[in-house]
Amino acid sequence: MIWLIFFGRLDAEKWIQWIIDMVNLFGKDKEELPFDLFIFGSWAYEGHLRNLSQKYKQVHFFGRQNMDTIKRYSSLCQYALMPSECLESFWLWALTSLHQWIPVIWYAKWWLEPFIYPELDISKSEWKNTWERLYNMLKKLIKNPIKFEKNPRQIAQEYTINHRKQNIAYLIWSKPQKIILVSDFINKIWGIETYVNDCKSILENMWHQVELFGTNCPKGKSWKVFKMLWIFIWLFNIIWAHRLKNKINEFKPDIIRYHSILRYIWWMWLNQWEEGIKKILMFHDLWYVHPFPSKLTNESQIPKRLWLRKFLRASRSGNPFTRVALTLKYISLRLIKRSLRNNIDTIIIPSPFMKDMFSRTYNIKPEKIYLLPHFIQS
């Protein structure tokens, strides 16, 4: 018997369905599963996972919990499951798992290779589907558990908060600064919003004066309406652009750092200009270079130039409504590209492989792009 853990957003983009299919595949063999699975998270698949936990007593679904609670269970687990097939801009879940001494079962592709033990790399499997690869990997591990020579936590040591502070000091100078962190959503709902709040805490710990600017993510029916209208909100969100201008005049920052800006922030936010203010933009998401990042499984699928024809072709969709929505998204990206030319001093990326990608797509000089990896969240 082995113990497994998964924690993160329960969304189709994270391919959580593959874990469900893998569990049901084991359920065909026996009434009881040969492992215990602990699942932490919230969003679209909560109902599916509650049903799965009722069907199998070895599946334990806890919903959204704080990291302290997750740590209590992770200390009992031998492996973490990361079933996503898509190209990730960073491997934060894998990093957090390794820091908790848990090896990760995942695809060792792109810049994930240093984080995945070769023995746990499911990309080497001869099976076609991810759930089948997970199923056969777990069967091997149950039969022959692996003892790893290298401590999982050693892999994560280069991504501690102390390393983060050193990189930030180099980027924005060590003397205290007044900083506005701008992000569309600032309540702790997903990893990226938690990351923004953690950045605020780190900067304040370094004696910087920091304020967040953004809104809270809608929930329930409001979220469904928002998902349908987000591109129109993004293009015509003049009210929040005006509020940001007022915030700048009131707070008088030395630095404005734009974080997540593709879901709610109007492109004019990037055009807020005041003499003497350094402006930094973080490209943390592959939405900036591809219409559907959750379907992005290879870098070759990313258009080399931000042209409408190539952007629509990359979607592989003939649906007229989808193509209209993507055309509006393309317009928003072109507006970002125009704003970058004159209004942003520094671009931040979390992973090395993104440098050439964004330099090429947005015509950004490589020396303007700064690598600032994510850090282990506490």
PDB file of N, CA and C in Angstrom, residues 1-3 32-36 58 78 142:
ATOM      1  N   MET A   1       0.839  -1.196   0.000  1.00  0.00           N
ATOM      2  CA  MET A   1       0.000   0.000   0.000  1.00  0.00           C
ATOM      3  C   MET A   1       0.875   1.247   0.000  1.00  0.00           C
ATOM      4  N   ILE A   2       0.615   2.165  -0.934  1.00  0.00           N
ATOM      5  CA  ILE A   2       1.326   3.438  -0.956  1.00  0.00           C
ATOM      6  C   ILE A   2       0.314   4.578  -0.791  1.00  0.00           C
ATOM      7  N   TRP A   3       0.808   5.737  -0.371  1.00  0.00           N
ATOM      8  CA  TRP A   3      -0.046   6.904  -0.185  1.00  0.00           C
ATOM      9  C   TRP A   3       0.356   7.976  -1.184  1.00  0.00           C
ATOM     10  N   GLU A  32     -11.277  -2.660  -3.707  1.00  0.00           N
ATOM     11  CA  GLU A  32     -10.455  -1.745  -2.927  1.00  0.00           C
ATOM     12  C   GLU A  32      -9.226  -1.337  -3.731  1.00  0.00           C
ATOM     13  N   LEU A  33      -8.883  -0.075  -3.641  1.00  0.00           N
ATOM     14  CA  LEU A  33      -7.717   0.427  -4.353  1.00  0.00           C
ATOM     15  C   LEU A  33      -6.438   0.034  -3.616  1.00  0.00           C
ATOM     16  N   PRO A  34      -5.335  -0.191  -4.335  1.00  0.00           N
ATOM     17  CA  PRO A  34      -4.071  -0.588  -3.692  1.00  0.00           C
ATOM     18  C   PRO A  34      -3.265   0.622  -3.199  1.00  0.00           C
ATOM     19  N   PHE A  35      -3.940   1.756  -3.014  1.00  0.00           N
ATOM     20  CA  PHE A  35      -3.268   2.961  -2.522  1.00  0.00           C
ATOM     21  C   PHE A  35      -4.307   3.864  -1.856  1.00  0.00           C
ATOM     22  N   ASP A  36      -3.824   4.794  -1.043  1.00  0.00           N
ATOM     23  CA  ASP A  36      -4.667   5.862  -0.510  1.00  0.00           C
ATOM     24  C   ASP A  36      -4.309   7.146  -1.249  1.00  0.00           C
ATOM     25  N   GLN A  58     -10.653   4.602  -0.214  1.00  0.00           N
ATOM     26  CA  GLN A  58      -9.234   4.972  -0.207  1.00  0.00           C
ATOM     27  C   GLN A  58      -8.985   6.354  -0.809  1.00  0.00           C
ATOM     28  N   GLN A  78       4.108   8.993  -0.200  1.00  0.00           N
ATOM     29  CA  GLN A  78       5.338   8.615  -0.904  1.00  0.00           C
ATOM     30  C   GLN A  78       5.509   9.346  -2.236  1.00  0.00           C
ATOM     31  N   ILE A 142       3.917   0.086  -6.662  1.00  0.00           N
ATOM     32  CA  ILE A 142       3.301  -0.715  -5.591  1.00  0.00           C
ATOM     33  C   ILE A 142       4.036  -2.042  -5.446  1.00  0.00           C
TER      34      ILE A 142
END
